Amino acid sequence: MVNFLIFGPPGSGKGTQSVRLAEKFNLMHLSTGDMLRAEIAAGTDLGKRMSSIMSKGELVPDEVVIEMIAAKIDGTKGKAGFLFDGFPRTVAQTEELEKMLNKREMKIDSMLVLDVDHNELVKRLMLRAEQSGRPDDKDPAVVENRIDVYKAKTEPIIDYCRKRGIYQPVNGMGTIDDIFGRLSKLMKKYL
Ligand code: ADP
């Protein structure tokens, strides 16, 4: 199996691109944001506990997302690999993911990082707020906080992956099709 991380700040287009890439390359798309929102929508205890954290734009505890991912890794059959979207978000989550994969004779093969200007991110998130109904997109202060949290806690993963030789920056500006083309070209080399 070939395993990819798709990376980038909120609004960089990870989710949109992941859905298309997963379909094109027969990958299992795992988005912890989607999984958490599904818990909230289902009204579970976990969802109730996580929703106030998410509505502030803070990260939920590492153990919560690690457990969700572990369950999915073992339950997946018939796929060419995994596409991790919005996970890992801390260096601790990255170390855990590596351990989980190594135990199963797999690794993180490539980290694709979407680079997008700050102004463009804010613009896209404002637009998405009108369409998606996601409460964490609606409040500009929460949007800014999510970008700050990304810089403080998530961006350090880039250095971690750079040292492992798996970091690949991708221009995340342009049309959805342009960006899809760039990502596909890089991913094809592994599949
Ligand atoms: P975006 O990348 O647009 O901010 P996501 O759907 O990936 O959106 O995540 C939404 C929220 O869910 C985050 O702001 C955070 O509160 C929570 N979340 C998602 N994934 C993780 C994770 N791996 N670790 C901690 N919190 C997470």
mmCIF file of N, CA and C in Angstrom, residues 21 33-34 44 50 56 79 89-90 92 102 112-113 131-133 138 151 157 173 182 187:
data_model
loop_
_atom_site.group_PDB
_atom_site.id
_atom_site.type_symbol
_atom_site.label_atom_id
_atom_site.label_comp_id
_atom_site.label_asym_id
_atom_site.label_seq_id
_atom_site.Cartn_x
_atom_site.Cartn_y
_atom_site.Cartn_z
ATOM 1 N N LEU A 21 -8.836 12.709 -5.731
ATOM 2 C CA LEU A 21 -7.625 11.880 -5.825
ATOM 3 C C LEU A 21 -7.904 10.453 -5.367
ATOM 4 N N GLY A 33 -11.483 15.451 10.205
ATOM 5 C CA GLY A 33 -12.510 16.499 10.312
ATOM 6 C C GLY A 33 -13.884 15.928 9.957
ATOM 7 N N ASP A 34 -13.955 15.175 8.847
ATOM 8 C CA ASP A 34 -15.232 14.560 8.437
ATOM 9 C C ASP A 34 -15.706 13.562 9.495
ATOM 10 N N THR A 44 -23.390 11.628 19.155
ATOM 11 C CA THR A 44 -22.715 10.737 20.113
ATOM 12 C C THR A 44 -22.097 11.553 21.256
ATOM 13 N N MET A 50 -16.502 16.970 21.631
ATOM 14 C CA MET A 50 -15.563 17.582 20.695
ATOM 15 C C MET A 50 -16.105 18.867 20.059
ATOM 16 N N LYS A 56 -14.311 26.439 18.455
ATOM 17 C CA LYS A 56 -13.342 27.504 18.771
ATOM 18 C C LYS A 56 -12.161 27.481 17.812
ATOM 19 N N LYS A 79 -7.859 -1.501 -1.138
ATOM 20 C CA LYS A 79 -7.454 -0.169 -1.605
ATOM 21 C C LYS A 79 -5.958 -0.161 -1.916
ATOM 22 N N ARG A 89 -2.058 16.325 12.633
ATOM 23 C CA ARG A 89 -2.074 17.769 12.801
ATOM 24 C C ARG A 89 -1.086 18.226 13.869
ATOM 25 N N THR A 90 -0.418 17.279 14.525
ATOM 26 C CA THR A 90 0.639 17.611 15.492
ATOM 27 C C THR A 90 1.790 16.629 15.241
ATOM 28 N N ALA A 92 3.178 14.857 17.486
ATOM 29 C CA ALA A 92 2.842 13.632 18.241
ATOM 30 C C ALA A 92 1.931 12.715 17.416
ATOM 31 N N ASN A 102 4.221 1.423 10.567
ATOM 32 C CA ASN A 102 5.403 0.551 10.620
ATOM 33 C C ASN A 102 5.060 -0.837 11.150
ATOM 34 N N LEU A 112 2.247 15.685 0.608
ATOM 35 C CA LEU A 112 1.998 16.702 -0.408
ATOM 36 C C LEU A 112 1.437 17.942 0.282
ATOM 37 N N VAL A 113 2.162 19.041 0.168
ATOM 38 C CA VAL A 113 1.765 20.249 0.910
ATOM 39 C C VAL A 113 1.277 21.329 -0.056
ATOM 40 N N GLN A 131 -21.613 28.499 1.801
ATOM 41 C CA GLN A 131 -22.141 27.294 1.142
ATOM 42 C C GLN A 131 -22.211 26.081 2.068
ATOM 43 N N SER A 132 -21.244 25.932 2.973
ATOM 44 C CA SER A 132 -21.111 24.660 3.682
ATOM 45 C C SER A 132 -21.955 24.566 4.941
ATOM 46 N N GLY A 133 -22.248 25.703 5.534
ATOM 47 C CA GLY A 133 -22.964 25.662 6.802
ATOM 48 C C GLY A 133 -22.092 25.197 7.958
ATOM 49 N N LYS A 138 -17.825 30.232 9.831
ATOM 50 C CA LYS A 138 -18.666 31.437 9.821
ATOM 51 C C LYS A 138 -18.029 32.627 10.523
ATOM 52 N N LYS A 151 -0.289 27.089 12.021
ATOM 53 C CA LYS A 151 1.116 27.531 11.995
ATOM 54 C C LYS A 151 1.878 27.040 13.220
ATOM 55 N N ILE A 157 5.237 19.777 11.409
ATOM 56 C CA ILE A 157 5.287 18.446 10.781
ATOM 57 C C ILE A 157 6.041 18.513 9.452
ATOM 58 N N MET A 173 -2.385 27.404 -5.693
ATOM 59 C CA MET A 173 -3.130 28.533 -6.266
ATOM 60 C C MET A 173 -3.582 28.138 -7.679
ATOM 61 N N ARG A 182 -1.595 18.922 -10.861
ATOM 62 C CA ARG A 182 -0.264 18.922 -10.223
ATOM 63 C C ARG A 182 -0.136 17.778 -9.221
ATOM 64 N N MET A 187 1.566 12.081 -7.527
ATOM 65 C CA MET A 187 1.122 10.817 -6.917
ATOM 66 C C MET A 187 1.327 9.625 -7.846
#
